[in-house]
Structures are given as structure tokens and as C-alpha cells.
Amino acid sequence: MKKKIDVLKLGVNLCEVILKKFVYINTNLLLLIYQKISFAAKETDLVEWKGDILAIGVTEKDMTKDKNLKFKNQILEKLDSKVNGLLSEVSGEEDFTGKAGQSTVIRVSGFGPKRVSLIGLGKGPTDPSSYRVLGESVASAAKASQANNVAVALASSEGLTPESKLATASAIAKDNMFKSEYKKPSLKCVDFFGLGGGPEFEKKLKYTEDICSGVILAKELVNAPANVLAEEAAKVAATYSDVFTAKILDTEQCKELKMGSYLGVAAASTNPPKFIHLCYKPPNGPIKTKLTLVGKGLTFDSGGYNIKTGLGSMDLMKCDMGGSAAVLGAAKALGQIKPPGVEVHFIVAACENMISGTSMRPGDILTASNGKTIEVSDTDAEGRLTLADALVYACNQGVDKIVDLATLTGACIVALGPSIAGIFTPSDELSNEVVAAAEVAGEKLWRLPMEESYWDSMKSGVADMVNAGSPKGDSITAALFLKQFVDEKVQWLHIDMAGPVWNNKKNAATGFAIPTLVEWVVSNS
């Protein structure tokens, strides 16, 4: 039995693809300009549409032809007849068969669109992320031709439920942001054909646009130079002041809270630490659940006295705050969505891990704000030290559930590669919640074990624990370390996103985790 695809999920991801592609690069600084793109559902005949690019997602089955070399697919044959067989001719010459990753753009005349683009979907999409290829191809074609308007359709909707048609549209829009040197992107509107319409459709597209604005903020923060987190957090709170309050703690305030673990990492930098706490409360109605998102906020990581060495080991350490970027991106999205019935705390212990005469040293003993002592065995295992005090602070807010995100260990990249984040939690219930949210968002998570016997390597002869034990199973022992700073009454889940935070092929941040976090919060509302 062929599995039906939930297009409500797929649509969200498809819309996200189109929005995420617009980036403007200043010669001195990477800036992301969020250009408002309108999305609309069209019920008119596809061949009557007028605009710059008509993009059609096609499967290998859609591209089959009869003995007269005419498309068996009705939509393709109808379009082909409008251009006197040009689609059939060009696809044959270029050996375009609809395989995943294939695409072709054909200039046409005497017809509504100026160009027709065929984009291969292979055997057929199986999940929300499958439509991102379509969205990326649409974005690339729009960039190349400086298109103002684009129409998107599928040659066939076989296997798509009515709900999944909405998700398909949304999935296309989620990755339509591209880089353009010296020129602002020109795309103004995207029309969807055959994917539904009405108030529910428009509502979902607006929801997707809100998520995308958070994704874009997160990518901007990761791509930009260090030390802008506190300023951006304050901007988010000020922009959505009807639902947000902000508290930025300085060094003295952190000392009063006895955050010795966090301040130990920050001690070497001339840039003072900033402990960020945003709080979202719905504009009205009772609160039934209190949640916290905690993000690792190392704005630059030199490794400290255990300095990072080797090619490529330090040049991307500005992205060591990817967890905090995800948290602030989610805050921006939720400030627009305004989910009812849920209070959300956004916490970031922001600082740099540098080298100076005031640096923490291997062998130093730090005392966290819950009174536990930590022997510094590796100054380059600093992220968990900042998270320790952030997690204690989060628990003191009286919350029910905590999700923390961190580019924490290279071991997680070794285990799961560059596209999958590892998750660790003692709670099956919370794991199921977050994994379900990730499935809707089209992001990949994999639960890894919290093997308690590995804690033996984290024991210290002079303190309660060391901050780094054996390199074997390091992502597991890092999670076990964080667990020491979480109240047993609070459900907690740790996401190690060291792999998917950055796309090495594109040399850019991905905006990973924001869609998942937003879906999780909304599911608790």
C-alpha cells in the first residue's frame, strides 16, 4: 500500500524553502534583509497565468511519454501544446527525466509566463524535506532571472491528502532566500496552483512566514561577527513588547547569583558576558504550561588554554552560538504567532572563551550556582560550563519543561554526520513531543542513549566532577554533565546540533531547529 503524504506537513516546509533564500551581502558585513514576499493560492487555469517563471515539480512518472512523444501527464501535455512541443523537445535533448536534483529552465514566448522551469522530484516526495529541493530550485531560477513573480505547481498530486497540499505549499516557501551580491532580491510574490486555498491556507502561510522570519534572524546571527546577541534579544523584546519582557544580567548580577561556572569561561575576554533572559506571556487567557528554551551562547571559542589547533578548527567558531541563535529566532517567530496558554522563557548565557592572564586554567575548580563543583580538565569543553548555570537559572523559573540547544560536541558530528542533531533526555514523553515537532518541521533528530555507566569517566578526585572525561562517547558524557544541573522535577531534553548548524557546501548557517522549536511550543499551547 502506497503511503499517503501529509501535505499539511509538506506545505509548511515548501513555503519555508522560498522565504529562506533571500540574503543580501554587504562588502564589509553579511546582512540578511528580510524582504516581504506575498504568497497566494490561485484557482484559475494554470496556463492562463502571466508572470516571470512558471515552476512545475515533476516526478519520473510525470515525464513519461506515449509513442507520439506526447506527455501522458495532462498538465504537462497542456503546457506543451501551448509552446508547440518545446517542453517535450527540450526535455528529450537534455535527457531530463524528472530525477531528483534535475532541473531545466526554458524561455518561452506567446504564452503567459516568460519562462517554464521543470524541477525533478524523483520517484516522488516522501516527507516535508523532499519539497525543499523544489523550493531551492525555484529560488535559484528566480535569482538567475531576477524574477518579480513566480508560480509553483505540481504536475500531479497523486498520494497527497488534502491536508498535505497545504504543507506542500508551505514547504516550498520555507527555503526561498538566496544570496545576491550588491543587488537586493527582486522576488515579490509566489502563486500556488492546485494546492488548495481559503482561510486555512492563508493562515498556514502566515504561520510559515512568521517561522521564516525567525529562521532568517538565526542565520543572520550565526553568519554575523560575535557579540550582537544581547542587542538582538533586546530588539526582539522591544518589537513584541505586548508579549515579551527582557532581562539582561551583567557580570555583577551573575556574581550575585553565584554563576561561577559561566563566569569562569567568560573571565578571559575583554568583552563582558551578557546573561539574556526573555519571557513570553500570551496577551490574554490562563497559562497551562511553562517552558524554557536554553541556547549555548559562545560568541567565539578559541578553546582557551587548550587552544584549538589544526586547519578549520577555529575559523568557524563564531557559529558556536548556533544554539542561542535558534532560541532567539524561535522567540521572534513566537512573538508574531502569539500562542495562547503557554509561558516561554528564552535563556542564553552569552560570552567568549578567550585566552589572557585572567583565563580559567586546566586544574581550576569552578562552583556552579547550584553549589556543585567542577574541575576544569579541558578549557575547550566550555559550552557545558555556561549551560550549567543557565540550566540552574531555568529551573529556578518554576518551569515544567526545558529544551537546551548547543553546538556541543564534535563527537555528535562523528556519530550522526552533518545533517542530523542528536537528542538526549531521560523523558520518553518529552522525546516524543520534540521528535513529533521535528517531523512536522522536516528536520532530523536522533535520540542517543544516556548511558549512566559512562559517568565514571567524569569523576574528579578534588571536585564533584570534571568538565570533560574520555573522548569516547563524549556527546553522551556531555549530556550526563548537563543533567547534573537540572532539577529532577523538570522534564529536560538536550539537542546537540553541532552538525546541522552549518552547511559546509554553501559556507553558511542553516537556521536549524527554529521550525522544530516553534512547532513544539505551539503543540504545548
Coordinates of C-alpha atoms in Angstrom, one line a residue:
M1 CA 0.0 0.0 0.0
K2 CA 1.4 3.3 -1.0
K3 CA 2.0 5.6 1.9
K4 CA 0.0 8.9 1.7
I5 CA 1.9 12.0 2.3
D6 CA 0.6 14.5 4.8
V7 CA 0.8 17.7 2.8
L8 CA -0.1 19.9 5.7
K9 CA 3.4 19.0 6.9
L10 CA 4.9 19.2 3.4
G11 CA 3.3 22.6 2.6
V12 CA 4.8 24.2 5.6
N13 CA 8.3 23.1 4.5
L14 CA 7.8 24.1 0.9
C15 CA 6.9 27.7 1.8
E16 CA 9.8 27.9 4.1
V17 CA 12.2 27.0 1.3
I18 CA 11.3 30.0 -0.8
L19 CA 11.5 32.5 2.1
K20 CA 14.9 31.3 3.4
K21 CA 16.7 32.1 0.2
F22 CA 17.0 35.9 0.2
V23 CA 20.3 37.2 1.5
Y24 CA 22.0 40.5 0.6
I25 CA 25.8 40.7 1.1
N26 CA 27.4 44.0 2.0
T27 CA 31.1 44.0 1.2
N28 CA 32.0 44.5 4.8
L29 CA 29.4 42.6 6.7
L30 CA 27.0 39.8 5.9
L31 CA 23.5 41.2 6.4
L32 CA 20.2 39.4 5.9
I33 CA 17.4 41.6 4.5
Y34 CA 14.0 40.1 5.1
Q35 CA 12.1 41.1 2.1
K36 CA 8.3 40.6 2.3
I37 CA 7.1 38.1 -0.2
S38 CA 3.4 37.6 -0.7
F39 CA 2.1 34.1 -1.1
A40 CA -1.3 33.4 -2.6
A41 CA -3.4 30.4 -3.8
K42 CA -4.7 30.6 -7.3
E43 CA -7.7 28.7 -8.5
T44 CA -7.5 29.8 -12.2
D45 CA -6.3 27.7 -15.1
L46 CA -2.5 27.3 -14.8
V47 CA -1.9 28.0 -18.5
E48 CA -3.6 31.4 -18.1
W49 CA -1.1 32.6 -15.5
K50 CA 1.1 35.6 -16.6
G51 CA 4.5 36.3 -14.9
D52 CA 8.2 35.6 -15.0
I53 CA 8.6 31.9 -14.1
L54 CA 6.2 29.0 -14.0
A55 CA 7.8 26.2 -12.0
I56 CA 6.5 22.7 -12.2
G57 CA 7.5 19.9 -9.8
V58 CA 7.6 16.7 -11.8
T59 CA 8.2 13.0 -10.8
E60 CA 9.8 10.5 -13.1
K61 CA 6.4 9.1 -13.8
D62 CA 5.1 12.5 -14.8
M63 CA 7.8 12.7 -17.5
T64 CA 6.8 9.5 -19.3
K65 CA 5.6 9.9 -22.9
D66 CA 3.5 8.0 -25.4
K67 CA 4.6 6.6 -28.7
N68 CA 4.0 10.0 -30.3
L69 CA 6.4 11.6 -27.7
K70 CA 3.5 13.4 -26.0
F71 CA 3.4 13.6 -22.3
K72 CA 1.0 11.3 -20.6
N73 CA 0.6 13.8 -17.7
Q74 CA -2.3 16.1 -18.5
I75 CA -0.8 19.3 -17.1
L76 CA 2.5 18.8 -18.9
E77 CA 0.8 18.0 -22.2
K78 CA -1.5 21.0 -21.9
L79 CA 1.5 23.3 -21.3
D80 CA 3.5 21.6 -24.0
S81 CA 0.7 22.2 -26.6
K82 CA 0.8 25.9 -25.7
V83 CA 4.5 26.1 -26.6
N84 CA 4.3 23.9 -29.7
G85 CA 6.0 20.9 -28.2
L86 CA 9.0 22.8 -26.8
L87 CA 8.9 21.2 -23.4
S88 CA 8.9 17.7 -24.9
E89 CA 11.7 18.6 -27.3
V90 CA 14.0 20.3 -24.7
S91 CA 13.5 17.6 -22.0
G92 CA 14.4 15.0 -24.6
E93 CA 17.5 16.9 -25.8
E94 CA 18.7 17.5 -22.2
D95 CA 17.8 14.0 -21.0
F96 CA 15.6 15.5 -18.3
T97 CA 13.7 12.6 -16.8
G98 CA 12.4 14.1 -13.5
K99 CA 15.1 12.5 -11.4
A100 CA 15.6 14.2 -8.0
G101 CA 18.1 17.1 -8.4
Q102 CA 17.4 17.6 -12.1
S103 CA 16.1 21.0 -13.3
T104 CA 15.7 22.9 -16.5
V105 CA 14.5 26.4 -17.4
I106 CA 13.0 27.1 -20.8
R107 CA 12.4 30.5 -22.3
V108 CA 9.0 30.7 -24.0
S109 CA 7.1 33.2 -26.0
G110 CA 3.5 33.8 -27.0
F111 CA 2.4 32.4 -23.7
G112 CA 1.6 33.7 -20.2
P113 CA 5.0 33.0 -18.4
K114 CA 8.3 34.2 -19.8
R115 CA 10.0 31.0 -18.6
V116 CA 8.9 27.5 -17.7
S117 CA 11.0 25.5 -15.2
L118 CA 10.7 21.8 -14.8
I119 CA 12.1 20.5 -11.4
G120 CA 12.7 16.8 -10.8
L121 CA 11.2 15.2 -7.7
G122 CA 12.5 11.7 -8.4
K123 CA 10.1 8.8 -7.6
G124 CA 8.0 11.2 -5.6
P125 CA 8.4 13.1 -2.3
T126 CA 8.2 11.1 0.8
D127 CA 8.4 13.7 3.6
P128 CA 8.4 17.5 4.1
S129 CA 12.1 18.0 3.4
S130 CA 11.7 16.4 -0.1
Y131 CA 10.0 19.6 -1.3
R132 CA 12.9 21.8 -0.2
V133 CA 14.6 20.7 -3.4
L134 CA 11.7 22.2 -5.3
G135 CA 11.9 25.4 -3.3
E136 CA 15.6 25.7 -3.7
S137 CA 15.4 25.3 -7.5
V138 CA 12.6 27.8 -7.7
A139 CA 14.7 30.3 -5.7
S140 CA 17.8 29.7 -7.9
A141 CA 15.8 30.2 -11.1
A142 CA 14.2 33.4 -9.6
K143 CA 17.7 34.7 -8.7
A144 CA 19.2 34.0 -12.1
S145 CA 16.4 35.8 -14.0
Q146 CA 15.7 38.5 -11.3
A147 CA 12.1 37.4 -11.4
N148 CA 9.4 39.5 -9.7
N149 CA 6.8 36.8 -9.6
V150 CA 6.8 33.1 -9.7
A151 CA 4.0 30.4 -10.0
V152 CA 4.5 27.0 -8.5
A153 CA 2.6 23.8 -9.2
L154 CA 2.9 20.0 -9.1
A155 CA 2.4 18.1 -12.3
S156 CA 0.4 15.5 -10.3
S157 CA -0.9 15.3 -6.7
E158 CA -1.1 11.5 -6.5
G159 CA -0.5 10.4 -2.9
L160 CA -1.2 13.8 -1.5
T161 CA -4.0 14.2 1.0
P162 CA -5.9 17.5 1.1
E163 CA -4.1 18.4 4.3
S164 CA -0.7 17.7 2.8
K165 CA -1.4 20.0 -0.2
L166 CA -1.2 22.9 2.3
A167 CA 2.0 21.6 3.8
T168 CA 3.5 21.3 0.3
A169 CA 2.9 25.0 -0.4
S170 CA 4.4 25.9 2.9
A171 CA 7.4 23.6 2.4
I172 CA 8.2 25.4 -0.9
A173 CA 8.1 28.8 0.7
K174 CA 10.4 27.9 3.6
D175 CA 13.6 28.0 1.7
N176 CA 13.3 30.9 -0.8
M177 CA 16.1 33.0 0.4
F178 CA 19.2 33.4 -1.8
K179 CA 22.4 35.4 -1.8
S180 CA 22.8 38.3 -4.2
E181 CA 25.9 40.5 -4.3
Y182 CA 25.1 44.2 -4.5
K183 CA 21.5 43.6 -5.6
K184 CA 18.5 43.2 -3.4
P185 CA 16.4 40.3 -4.4
S186 CA 13.5 41.2 -6.7
L187 CA 11.0 38.4 -6.0
K188 CA 7.8 39.9 -4.7
C189 CA 5.1 37.2 -5.0
V190 CA 4.7 33.5 -5.3
D191 CA 1.4 32.0 -6.5
F192 CA 0.5 28.4 -5.8
F193 CA -1.7 26.3 -8.2
G194 CA -3.6 23.2 -7.3
L195 CA -2.6 23.2 -3.6
G196 CA -5.8 24.5 -2.1
G197 CA -6.9 27.9 -0.8
G198 CA -9.2 29.7 1.6
P199 CA -8.7 31.0 5.1
E200 CA -6.9 27.9 6.4
F201 CA -4.4 28.1 3.6
E202 CA -3.8 31.8 4.2
K203 CA -3.5 31.2 7.9
K204 CA -0.9 28.5 7.4
L205 CA 1.1 30.6 5.0
K206 CA 1.2 33.4 7.5
Y207 CA 2.3 31.0 10.2
T208 CA 5.1 29.9 7.9
E209 CA 6.2 33.4 7.2
D210 CA 6.5 34.0 10.9
I211 CA 8.7 31.0 11.3
C212 CA 10.8 32.1 8.4
S213 CA 11.4 35.5 9.9
G214 CA 12.9 33.6 12.9
V215 CA 15.0 31.4 10.7
I216 CA 16.4 34.4 8.9
L217 CA 17.3 36.1 12.2
A218 CA 19.1 33.0 13.4
K219 CA 21.1 32.7 10.2
E220 CA 22.0 36.4 10.4
L221 CA 23.2 35.9 14.0
V222 CA 25.3 32.9 13.1
N223 CA 26.8 34.4 10.0
A224 CA 27.5 37.8 11.6
P225 CA 30.5 38.6 13.8
A226 CA 30.4 37.9 17.5
N227 CA 28.8 39.9 20.4
V228 CA 25.5 41.0 19.0
L229 CA 23.3 38.5 20.9
A230 CA 22.2 40.8 23.8
E231 CA 21.4 43.7 21.5
E232 CA 19.3 41.5 19.2
A233 CA 17.5 39.9 22.1
A234 CA 16.5 43.3 23.4
K235 CA 15.3 44.2 19.9
V236 CA 13.0 41.2 19.8
A237 CA 11.6 42.0 23.2
A238 CA 11.0 45.6 22.2
T239 CA 9.4 44.7 18.8
Y240 CA 6.9 42.4 20.5
S241 CA 6.6 44.2 23.8
D242 CA 2.9 43.2 24.1
V243 CA 4.1 39.7 24.9
F244 CA 7.8 39.9 25.8
T245 CA 9.8 41.2 28.7
A246 CA 13.6 41.2 28.7
K247 CA 16.3 41.0 31.4
I248 CA 20.0 41.3 30.6
L249 CA 22.2 40.4 33.5
D250 CA 25.8 41.8 33.7
T251 CA 28.8 40.4 35.4
E252 CA 28.0 41.7 38.9
Q253 CA 24.4 40.4 38.8
C254 CA 25.7 37.0 37.7
K255 CA 28.1 37.0 40.6
E256 CA 25.2 37.7 43.0
L257 CA 23.6 34.6 41.6
K258 CA 26.8 32.7 42.1
M259 CA 27.2 31.7 38.5
G260 CA 30.9 30.6 38.9
S261 CA 30.8 28.1 36.1
Y262 CA 29.6 30.6 33.5
L263 CA 31.8 33.4 34.7
G264 CA 34.8 31.1 34.7
V265 CA 34.5 30.8 31.0
A266 CA 33.9 34.5 30.4
A267 CA 36.8 35.6 32.6
A268 CA 39.4 36.0 29.9
S269 CA 37.5 38.2 27.4
T270 CA 37.6 42.0 27.3
N271 CA 34.0 41.8 26.1
P272 CA 31.9 41.3 29.2
P273 CA 29.4 38.4 29.5
K274 CA 25.7 39.1 29.0
F275 CA 23.2 36.7 30.5
I276 CA 20.0 37.0 28.5
H277 CA 16.5 36.2 29.7
L278 CA 13.4 36.9 27.6
C279 CA 10.0 35.9 28.8
Y280 CA 7.0 35.3 26.6
K281 CA 3.5 35.5 28.1
P282 CA 0.3 35.3 25.9
P283 CA -1.7 38.5 25.6
N284 CA -4.7 37.0 27.4
G285 CA -6.0 33.8 28.9
P286 CA -4.7 31.5 31.5
I287 CA -1.3 29.8 31.4
K288 CA -1.3 26.0 31.5
T289 CA 2.3 25.2 30.7
K290 CA 5.7 26.8 31.4
L291 CA 8.5 26.0 29.0
T292 CA 12.1 27.1 28.7
L293 CA 14.5 27.2 25.7
V294 CA 18.1 27.4 26.6
G295 CA 20.8 28.1 24.0
K296 CA 24.5 27.9 24.2
G297 CA 25.9 31.4 23.5
L298 CA 29.6 31.1 22.9
T299 CA 30.0 34.0 20.6
F300 CA 33.6 33.0 19.9
D301 CA 35.5 29.9 21.1
S302 CA 39.3 29.9 20.9
G303 CA 39.4 26.8 23.1
G304 CA 41.1 28.7 25.9
Y305 CA 44.5 27.3 27.1
N306 CA 43.5 24.0 25.5
I307 CA 43.6 26.1 22.3
K308 CA 42.0 24.8 19.1
T309 CA 44.6 23.7 16.6
G310 CA 44.6 22.5 13.0
L311 CA 43.1 23.7 9.8
G312 CA 39.5 24.9 10.1
S313 CA 39.4 24.3 13.9
M314 CA 38.9 28.0 14.8
D315 CA 37.7 29.9 11.7
L316 CA 34.1 29.0 12.2
M317 CA 33.9 29.4 15.9
K318 CA 31.8 32.4 15.5
C319 CA 29.0 29.9 14.9
D320 CA 29.5 28.3 18.3
M321 CA 26.4 30.3 19.4
G322 CA 24.1 28.5 17.0
G323 CA 22.0 27.2 19.9
S324 CA 21.4 30.7 21.2
A325 CA 20.6 31.9 17.6
A326 CA 18.0 29.2 17.4
V327 CA 16.5 30.3 20.7
L328 CA 16.3 33.9 19.7
G329 CA 14.9 33.0 16.2
A330 CA 12.2 31.0 17.9
A331 CA 11.4 34.0 20.2
K332 CA 11.0 36.3 17.2
A333 CA 8.6 33.8 15.4
L334 CA 6.6 33.2 18.6
G335 CA 6.3 36.9 19.2
Q336 CA 4.3 37.1 16.0
I337 CA 2.4 33.8 16.3
K338 CA 1.4 34.5 20.0
P339 CA 0.4 31.0 21.0
P340 CA -2.1 31.0 23.9
G341 CA -1.9 29.2 27.2
V342 CA 1.9 28.8 27.3
E343 CA 4.6 30.8 29.0
V344 CA 8.1 30.5 27.5
H345 CA 11.5 31.6 28.8
F346 CA 14.4 32.1 26.4
I347 CA 17.7 31.9 28.2
V348 CA 21.3 32.5 26.8
A349 CA 24.5 32.7 28.8
A350 CA 26.5 34.7 26.2
C351 CA 30.2 35.1 26.4
E352 CA 33.5 34.4 24.7
N353 CA 36.1 31.7 25.5
M354 CA 39.4 33.5 25.1
I355 CA 43.0 33.4 26.4
S356 CA 44.5 36.0 28.7
G357 CA 46.1 36.3 32.1
T358 CA 42.6 36.0 33.7
S359 CA 41.6 32.8 31.8
M360 CA 40.5 29.7 33.6
R361 CA 43.2 27.1 33.5
P362 CA 43.2 23.3 33.4
G363 CA 43.0 22.2 37.1
D364 CA 40.9 25.2 38.2
I365 CA 37.8 24.4 40.2
L366 CA 34.6 26.3 39.5
T367 CA 31.5 26.3 41.6
A368 CA 28.1 26.4 39.7
S369 CA 25.1 28.2 41.0
N370 CA 23.6 25.0 42.4
G371 CA 26.7 24.6 44.6
K372 CA 28.2 21.7 42.6
T373 CA 32.0 21.9 42.0
I374 CA 33.7 21.3 38.6
E375 CA 37.3 20.6 38.0
V376 CA 38.4 22.1 34.6
S377 CA 40.1 19.2 32.8
D378 CA 39.7 20.9 29.4
T379 CA 39.2 24.6 28.8
D380 CA 37.8 23.7 25.3
A381 CA 34.8 21.9 26.9
E382 CA 33.5 25.3 27.9
G383 CA 29.9 25.2 26.4
R384 CA 28.7 22.8 29.1
L385 CA 30.1 25.1 31.8
T386 CA 28.0 28.0 30.6
L387 CA 24.9 25.8 30.1
A388 CA 25.3 24.5 33.7
D389 CA 24.4 27.9 35.3
A390 CA 21.8 28.6 32.5
L391 CA 20.0 25.3 33.3
V392 CA 20.0 26.0 37.1
Y393 CA 18.6 29.5 36.4
A394 CA 16.0 28.0 34.1
C395 CA 14.8 25.5 36.7
N396 CA 14.5 28.4 39.2
Q397 CA 11.8 30.0 37.0
G398 CA 9.4 27.3 38.0
V399 CA 9.0 25.8 34.5
D400 CA 7.7 22.4 33.6
K401 CA 9.9 21.5 30.6
I402 CA 13.3 22.6 29.3
V403 CA 14.9 22.1 25.9
D404 CA 18.5 23.2 25.5
L405 CA 20.3 23.5 22.2
A406 CA 24.1 23.6 21.8
T407 CA 26.8 23.1 19.2
L408 CA 28.3 21.0 22.0
T409 CA 30.5 18.1 20.7
G410 CA 32.4 17.1 17.6
A411 CA 31.6 13.5 18.7
C412 CA 27.9 14.0 17.7
I413 CA 29.0 15.0 14.2
V414 CA 31.1 11.9 14.0
A415 CA 28.2 9.8 15.1
L416 CA 25.4 11.4 13.1
G417 CA 27.0 13.4 10.3
P418 CA 26.3 17.0 9.3
S419 CA 22.5 16.8 8.8
I420 CA 21.2 15.1 12.0
A421 CA 21.1 16.5 15.5
G422 CA 21.4 14.2 18.5
I423 CA 18.9 14.4 21.3
F424 CA 19.4 13.2 24.9
T425 CA 16.7 13.1 27.6
P426 CA 15.6 10.9 30.5
S427 CA 11.9 11.6 29.5
D428 CA 10.3 9.4 26.8
E429 CA 7.3 11.8 26.8
L430 CA 9.4 14.9 26.1
S431 CA 11.4 13.0 23.5
N432 CA 8.2 12.0 21.7
E433 CA 7.0 15.6 21.8
V434 CA 10.1 17.1 20.3
V435 CA 10.6 14.4 17.7
A436 CA 7.0 14.8 16.6
A437 CA 7.6 18.6 16.2
A438 CA 10.7 17.9 14.2
E439 CA 8.8 15.6 11.8
V440 CA 6.3 18.4 11.1
A441 CA 9.1 20.8 10.6
G442 CA 11.1 18.5 8.3
E443 CA 14.2 18.5 10.5
K444 CA 16.2 15.4 11.5
L445 CA 16.7 14.4 15.1
W446 CA 18.0 11.1 16.5
R447 CA 17.8 10.0 20.1
L448 CA 21.0 8.8 21.7
P449 CA 21.4 6.9 25.0
M450 CA 22.3 8.5 28.3
E451 CA 24.5 5.6 29.5
E452 CA 24.9 6.2 33.2
S453 CA 28.0 3.9 33.4
Y454 CA 29.9 6.4 31.3
W455 CA 29.7 8.9 34.2
D456 CA 32.7 7.1 35.8
S457 CA 35.0 9.0 33.4
M458 CA 33.6 12.3 34.7
K459 CA 34.5 11.8 38.3
S460 CA 37.1 14.0 39.9
G461 CA 39.4 13.4 42.8
V462 CA 39.1 17.0 44.0
A463 CA 35.6 18.2 42.9
D464 CA 32.2 16.8 42.3
M465 CA 33.1 16.2 38.6
V466 CA 35.4 17.1 35.7
N467 CA 34.1 19.0 32.8
A468 CA 35.4 16.6 30.2
G469 CA 36.1 12.8 30.5
S470 CA 37.1 10.2 28.0
P471 CA 36.8 11.3 24.3
K472 CA 35.0 8.0 23.7
G473 CA 31.2 8.7 23.9
D474 CA 31.9 12.4 24.5
S475 CA 28.4 13.5 23.4
I476 CA 26.9 11.2 25.9
T477 CA 29.1 12.3 28.8
A478 CA 28.4 15.9 27.9
A479 CA 24.7 15.3 28.2
L480 CA 25.2 13.5 31.5
F481 CA 27.2 16.5 32.7
L482 CA 24.3 18.8 31.9
K483 CA 21.9 16.5 33.7
Q484 CA 23.7 17.4 37.0
F485 CA 22.3 20.9 36.8
V486 CA 18.6 20.1 36.1
D487 CA 16.0 19.7 38.8
E488 CA 14.6 16.1 38.8
K489 CA 11.1 17.5 38.8
V490 CA 11.6 19.3 35.5
Q491 CA 11.4 17.4 32.2
W492 CA 14.6 18.2 30.2
L493 CA 15.9 17.4 26.7
H494 CA 19.3 18.3 25.2
I495 CA 19.8 18.9 21.5
D496 CA 23.4 18.6 20.2
M497 CA 23.2 20.5 16.9
A498 CA 26.9 20.7 16.2
G499 CA 26.4 19.1 12.8
P500 CA 23.4 20.7 11.2
V501 CA 24.0 24.3 12.4
W502 CA 26.3 25.0 9.4
N503 CA 26.3 24.0 5.7
N504 CA 29.9 23.4 4.6
K505 CA 29.0 23.2 0.9
K506 CA 27.2 26.6 1.0
N507 CA 29.5 28.0 3.7
A508 CA 26.6 29.4 5.5
A509 CA 24.4 28.9 8.5
T510 CA 21.3 26.8 8.1
G511 CA 18.8 28.2 10.6
F512 CA 18.4 24.7 12.0
A513 CA 15.9 24.0 14.9
I514 CA 13.7 27.1 14.8
P515 CA 10.8 25.4 13.0
T516 CA 11.1 22.4 15.4
L517 CA 11.1 24.7 18.5
V518 CA 8.2 26.7 17.3
E519 CA 6.2 23.6 16.5
W520 CA 7.0 22.2 19.9
V521 CA 5.9 25.3 21.8
V522 CA 2.7 25.6 19.8
S523 CA 1.9 21.9 20.4
N524 CA 2.1 22.7 24.2
S525 CA -0.2 25.7 23.9

